[in-house]
XYZ file of C-alpha atoms in Angstrom:
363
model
C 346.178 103.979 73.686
C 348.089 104.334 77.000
C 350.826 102.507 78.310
C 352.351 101.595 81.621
C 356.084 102.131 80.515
C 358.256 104.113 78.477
C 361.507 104.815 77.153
C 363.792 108.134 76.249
C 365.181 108.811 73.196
C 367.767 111.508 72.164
C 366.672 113.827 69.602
C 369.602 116.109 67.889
C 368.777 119.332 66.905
C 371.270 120.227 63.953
C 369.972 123.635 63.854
C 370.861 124.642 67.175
C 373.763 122.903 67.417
C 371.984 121.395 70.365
C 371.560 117.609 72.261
C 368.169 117.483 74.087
C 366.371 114.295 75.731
C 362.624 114.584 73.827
C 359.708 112.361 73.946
C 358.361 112.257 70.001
C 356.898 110.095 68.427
C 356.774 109.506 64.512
C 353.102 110.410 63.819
C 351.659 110.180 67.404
C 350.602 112.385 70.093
C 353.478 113.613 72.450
C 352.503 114.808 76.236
C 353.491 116.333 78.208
C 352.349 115.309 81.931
C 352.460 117.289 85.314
C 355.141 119.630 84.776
C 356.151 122.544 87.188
C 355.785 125.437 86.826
C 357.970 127.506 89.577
C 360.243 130.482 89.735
C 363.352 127.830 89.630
C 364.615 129.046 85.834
C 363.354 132.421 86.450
C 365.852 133.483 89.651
C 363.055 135.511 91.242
C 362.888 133.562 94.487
C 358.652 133.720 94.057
C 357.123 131.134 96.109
C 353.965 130.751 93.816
C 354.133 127.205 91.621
C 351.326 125.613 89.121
C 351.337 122.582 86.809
C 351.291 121.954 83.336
C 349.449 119.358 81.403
C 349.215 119.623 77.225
C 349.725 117.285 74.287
C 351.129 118.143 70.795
C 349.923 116.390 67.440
C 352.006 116.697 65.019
C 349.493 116.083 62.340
C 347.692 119.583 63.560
C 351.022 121.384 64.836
C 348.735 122.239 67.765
C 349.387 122.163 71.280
C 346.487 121.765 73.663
C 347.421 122.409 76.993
C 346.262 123.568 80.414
C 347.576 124.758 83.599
C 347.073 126.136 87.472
C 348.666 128.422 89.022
C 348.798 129.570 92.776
C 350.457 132.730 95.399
C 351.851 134.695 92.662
C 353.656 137.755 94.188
C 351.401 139.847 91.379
C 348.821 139.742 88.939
C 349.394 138.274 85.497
C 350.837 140.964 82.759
C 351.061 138.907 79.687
C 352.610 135.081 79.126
C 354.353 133.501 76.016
C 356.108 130.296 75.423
C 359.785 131.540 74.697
C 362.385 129.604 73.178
C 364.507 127.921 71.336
C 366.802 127.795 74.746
C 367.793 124.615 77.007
C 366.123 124.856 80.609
C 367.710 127.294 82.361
C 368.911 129.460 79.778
C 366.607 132.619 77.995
C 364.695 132.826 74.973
C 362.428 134.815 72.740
C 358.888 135.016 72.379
C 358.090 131.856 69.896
C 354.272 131.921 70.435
C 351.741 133.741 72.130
C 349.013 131.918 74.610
C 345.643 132.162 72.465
C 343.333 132.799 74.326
C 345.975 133.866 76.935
C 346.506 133.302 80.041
C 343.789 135.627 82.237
C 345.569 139.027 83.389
C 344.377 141.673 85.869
C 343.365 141.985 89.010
C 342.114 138.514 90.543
C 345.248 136.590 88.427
C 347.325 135.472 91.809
C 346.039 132.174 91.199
C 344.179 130.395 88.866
C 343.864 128.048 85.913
C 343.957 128.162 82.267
C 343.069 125.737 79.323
C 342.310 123.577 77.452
C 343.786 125.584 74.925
C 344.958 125.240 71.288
C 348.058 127.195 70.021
C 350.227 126.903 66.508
C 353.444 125.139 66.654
C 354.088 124.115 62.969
C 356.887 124.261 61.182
C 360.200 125.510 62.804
C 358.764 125.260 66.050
C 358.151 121.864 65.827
C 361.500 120.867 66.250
C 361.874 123.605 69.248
C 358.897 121.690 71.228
C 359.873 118.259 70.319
C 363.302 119.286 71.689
C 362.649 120.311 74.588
C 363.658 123.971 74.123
C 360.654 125.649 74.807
C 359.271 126.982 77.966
C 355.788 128.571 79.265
C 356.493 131.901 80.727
C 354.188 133.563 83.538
C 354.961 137.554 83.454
C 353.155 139.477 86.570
C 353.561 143.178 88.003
C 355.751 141.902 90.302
C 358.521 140.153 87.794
C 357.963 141.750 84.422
C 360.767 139.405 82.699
C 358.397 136.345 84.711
C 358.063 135.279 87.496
C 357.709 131.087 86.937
C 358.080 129.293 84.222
C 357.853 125.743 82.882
C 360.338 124.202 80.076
C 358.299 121.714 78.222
C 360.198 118.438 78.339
C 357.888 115.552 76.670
C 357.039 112.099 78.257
C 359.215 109.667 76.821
C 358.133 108.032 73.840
C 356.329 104.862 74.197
C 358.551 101.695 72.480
C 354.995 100.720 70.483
C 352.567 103.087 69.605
C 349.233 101.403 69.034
C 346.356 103.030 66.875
C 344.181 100.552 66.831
C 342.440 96.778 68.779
C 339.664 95.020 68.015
C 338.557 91.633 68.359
C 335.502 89.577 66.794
C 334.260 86.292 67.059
C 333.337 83.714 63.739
C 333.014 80.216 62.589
C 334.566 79.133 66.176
C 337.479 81.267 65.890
C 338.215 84.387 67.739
C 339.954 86.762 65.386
C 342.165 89.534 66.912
C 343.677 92.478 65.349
C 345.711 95.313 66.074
C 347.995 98.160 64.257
C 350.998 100.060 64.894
C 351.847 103.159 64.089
C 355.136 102.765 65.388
C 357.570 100.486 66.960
C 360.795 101.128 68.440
C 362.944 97.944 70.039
C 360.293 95.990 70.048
C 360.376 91.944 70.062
C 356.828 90.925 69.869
C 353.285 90.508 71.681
C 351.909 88.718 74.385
C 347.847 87.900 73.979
C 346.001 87.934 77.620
C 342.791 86.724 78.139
C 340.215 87.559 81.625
C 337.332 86.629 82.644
C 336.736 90.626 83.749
C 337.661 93.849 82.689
C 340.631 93.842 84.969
C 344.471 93.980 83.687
C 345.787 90.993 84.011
C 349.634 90.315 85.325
C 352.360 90.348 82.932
C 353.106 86.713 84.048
C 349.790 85.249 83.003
C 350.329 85.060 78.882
C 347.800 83.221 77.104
C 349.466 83.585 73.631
C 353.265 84.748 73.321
C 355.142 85.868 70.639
C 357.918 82.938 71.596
C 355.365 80.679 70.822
C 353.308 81.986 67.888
C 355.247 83.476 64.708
C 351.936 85.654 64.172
C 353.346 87.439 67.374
C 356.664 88.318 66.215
C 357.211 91.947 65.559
C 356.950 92.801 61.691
C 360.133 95.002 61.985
C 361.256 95.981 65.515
C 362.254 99.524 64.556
C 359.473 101.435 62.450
C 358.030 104.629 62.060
C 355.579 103.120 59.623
C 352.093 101.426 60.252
C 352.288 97.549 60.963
C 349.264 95.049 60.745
C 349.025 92.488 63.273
C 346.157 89.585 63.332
C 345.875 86.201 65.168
C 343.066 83.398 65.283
C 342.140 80.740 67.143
C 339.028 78.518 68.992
C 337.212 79.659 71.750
C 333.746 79.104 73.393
C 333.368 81.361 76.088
C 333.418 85.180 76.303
C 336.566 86.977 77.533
C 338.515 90.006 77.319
C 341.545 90.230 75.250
C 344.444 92.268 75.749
C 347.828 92.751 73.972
C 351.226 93.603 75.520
C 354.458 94.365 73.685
C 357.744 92.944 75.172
C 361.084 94.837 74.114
C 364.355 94.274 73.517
C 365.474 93.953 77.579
C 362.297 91.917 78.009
C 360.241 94.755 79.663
C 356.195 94.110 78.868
C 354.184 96.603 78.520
C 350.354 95.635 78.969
C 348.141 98.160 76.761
C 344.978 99.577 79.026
C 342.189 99.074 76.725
C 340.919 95.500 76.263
C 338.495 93.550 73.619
C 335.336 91.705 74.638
C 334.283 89.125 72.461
C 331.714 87.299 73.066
C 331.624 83.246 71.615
C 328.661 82.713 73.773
C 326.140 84.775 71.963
C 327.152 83.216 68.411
C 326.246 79.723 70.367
C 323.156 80.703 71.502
C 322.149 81.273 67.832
C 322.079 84.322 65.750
C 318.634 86.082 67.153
C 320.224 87.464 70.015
C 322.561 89.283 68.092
C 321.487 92.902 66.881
C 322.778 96.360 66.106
C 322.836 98.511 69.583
C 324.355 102.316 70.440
C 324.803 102.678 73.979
C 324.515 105.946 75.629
C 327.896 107.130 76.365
C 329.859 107.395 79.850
C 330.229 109.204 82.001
C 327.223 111.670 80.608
C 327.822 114.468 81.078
C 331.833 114.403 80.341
C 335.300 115.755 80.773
C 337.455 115.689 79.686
C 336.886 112.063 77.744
C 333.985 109.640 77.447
C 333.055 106.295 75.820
C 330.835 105.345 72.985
C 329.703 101.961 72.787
C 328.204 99.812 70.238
C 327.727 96.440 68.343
C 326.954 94.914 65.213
C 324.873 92.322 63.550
C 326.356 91.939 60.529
C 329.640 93.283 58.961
C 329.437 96.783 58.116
C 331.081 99.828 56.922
C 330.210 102.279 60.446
C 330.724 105.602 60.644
C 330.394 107.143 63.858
C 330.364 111.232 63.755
C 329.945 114.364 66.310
C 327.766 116.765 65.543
C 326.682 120.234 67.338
C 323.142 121.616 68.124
C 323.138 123.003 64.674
C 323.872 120.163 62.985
C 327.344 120.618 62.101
C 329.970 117.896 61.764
C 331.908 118.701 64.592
C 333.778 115.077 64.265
C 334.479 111.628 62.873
C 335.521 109.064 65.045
C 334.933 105.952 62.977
C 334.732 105.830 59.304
C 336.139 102.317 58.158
C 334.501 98.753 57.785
C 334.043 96.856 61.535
C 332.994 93.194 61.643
C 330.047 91.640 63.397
C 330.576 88.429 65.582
C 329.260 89.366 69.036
C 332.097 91.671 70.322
C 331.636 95.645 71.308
C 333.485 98.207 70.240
C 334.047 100.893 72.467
C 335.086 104.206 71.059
C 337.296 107.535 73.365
C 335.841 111.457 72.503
C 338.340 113.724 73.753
C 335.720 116.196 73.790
C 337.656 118.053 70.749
C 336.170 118.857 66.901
C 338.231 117.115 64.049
C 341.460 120.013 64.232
C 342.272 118.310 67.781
C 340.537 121.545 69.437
C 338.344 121.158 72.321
C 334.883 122.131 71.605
C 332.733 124.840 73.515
C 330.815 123.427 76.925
C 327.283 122.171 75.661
C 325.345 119.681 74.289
C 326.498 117.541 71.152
C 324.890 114.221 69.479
C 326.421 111.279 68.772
C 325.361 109.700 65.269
C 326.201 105.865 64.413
C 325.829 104.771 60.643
C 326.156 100.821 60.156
C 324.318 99.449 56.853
C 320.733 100.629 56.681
C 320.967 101.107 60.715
C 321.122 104.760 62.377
C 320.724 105.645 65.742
C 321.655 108.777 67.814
C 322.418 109.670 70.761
C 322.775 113.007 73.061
C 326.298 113.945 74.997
C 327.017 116.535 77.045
C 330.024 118.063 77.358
C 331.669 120.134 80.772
C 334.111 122.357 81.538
């Protein structure tokens, strides 16, 4: 899940000898957002510049990442990320682009990615340092001629992996996890009448207020469960916020819809349902939709044209009560790859109900 603010944290790299500002996260996803790429480190006065986008899971080691490129002085020879080295400095080759970056005639400008490369083990702690750089080599500059040093986003103080909402016996029931929290004081609970993020100063529920809200330990790199209930009999949206230690709150993007109104109405209008995703067709991300009648243990699962298990996106037990889940593909197979330009179904598994659906997925 995204968030509007972050923090920095300084990450010591004992091996090195080294202090670097980095942007991991215990367990999570670090990105790595609009970085540029220019002949600044490199000393070779080149005009031509690009921009770098990737993301690193450290559950995978990979890095999926893209880039453009534009008025390089020659054509592309070859391109590594180098390291370990602080920006500025030089380093050896650490890992070779695969598939790499296009060379030849043509190469002046251009674009790259998504791509997938291997940075387990030792150069883990190079990436997450921020000593590790992207570097461009052309006829022109044969050492490079631009390069980008991979500095992370800052870590996010609460890293959320996972939101959902239902609706029963009068009560709305929210609940949420953690997978790790760093200075963090609490939630705030928002409730709107649309899909629209509300304004940090309208709280419904805060954590000042409601012991339920209080962080479980305000500095974790474990998984925390959160859950709060109370009546309601109209539908809204529901969306949780996390306020830190200098009072900062930090509204997550994706909200809940329950719906009390269709329990009220009475039980017949309520029915299992897979929506066709959107956007169709996608990229780089889309949304699966879907609701349930009764509790059930739902699996929802990529496959290709041939039938292959390309994916599991759900595979744990969801609960009925009028609300819709809504589910991100990245467009990548289970490995955190992205998968080939084409067509892919969608299959949803809840009790004796099974439905499928048809994606399509662009380049």
């Amino acid at each position: 899940m995204k968030k509007t603010a972050k923090k920095l944290m300084t990450s010591l790299l004992a091996a090195t000898g080294i202090v670097a500002m980095s942007g991991f996260a215990f367990g999570a996803v670090t990105t790595f957002t609009n970085l540029v790429i220019s002949s600044a480190d490199n000393g070779t006065g080149s005009a031509a510049t690009g921009v770098f986008n990737g993301s690193y899971d450290d559950a995978t080691g990979l890095l999926t990442w893209s880039a453009t490129w534009n008025n390089l002085e020659g054509t592309i020879t070859t391109s590594h990320f180098h390291g370990p080295a602080v920006q500025g400095a030089n380093g050896g080759v650490l890992v070779g682009t695969s598939p790499p970056i296009p060379t030849g005639a043509g190469t002046t400008s251009g674009s790259a990615g998504p791509e997938a490369d291997d940075f387990s083990g030792a150069n883990e702690a190079h990436l997450l340092g921020g000593l590790v750089y992207l570097n461009i080599h052309t006829s022109a500059h044969g050492g490079g001629e631009i390069r980008v040093h991979l500095i992370a986003d800052a870590p996010l103080s609460v890293s959320m992996s996972e939101f959902a909402g239902n609706y029963r016996d009068g009560n709305v029931n929210l609940n949420w996890i953690t997978s790790s929290e760093d200075n963090n004081t609490g939630f705030n609970i928002y409730r709107t009448k649309t899909n629209e993020m509300p304004k940090t100063e309208n709280v419904f529920m805060s954590y000042k207020n409601f012991p339920a809200l209080r962080s479980q330990n305000s500095n974790s790199a474990s998984e925390q469960n959160y859950s709060i209930s109370f009546p309601a009999d109209k539908d809204y949206y529901y969306w949780v916020a996390d306020v830190d230690f200098d009072n900062v709150t930090t509204i997550y993007d994706e909200s809940v819809l329950v719906r009390a109104s269709v329990i009220n109405e009475g039980s017949k209008n309520l029915r299992y349902k897979l929506k066709q995703n959107y956007p169709n067709p996608f990229n780089p991300s889309t949304t699966i939709s879907f609701s349930l009648t009764n509790d059930a243990n739902v699996s929802l699962d990529i496959y290709n044209t041939k039938g292959q298990l390309i994916n599991t996106l759900v595979s744990n037990e969801k609960y009925a009560g009028g609300n819709e889940y809504n589910v991100n593909w990245n467009g990548t197979d289970s490995n955190g790859k992205s998968v080939s330009s084409g067509v892919y179904f969608y299959k949803l598994k809840a009790n004796d109900f099974t439905d499928i659906k048809k994606a399509v997925f662009l380049k």
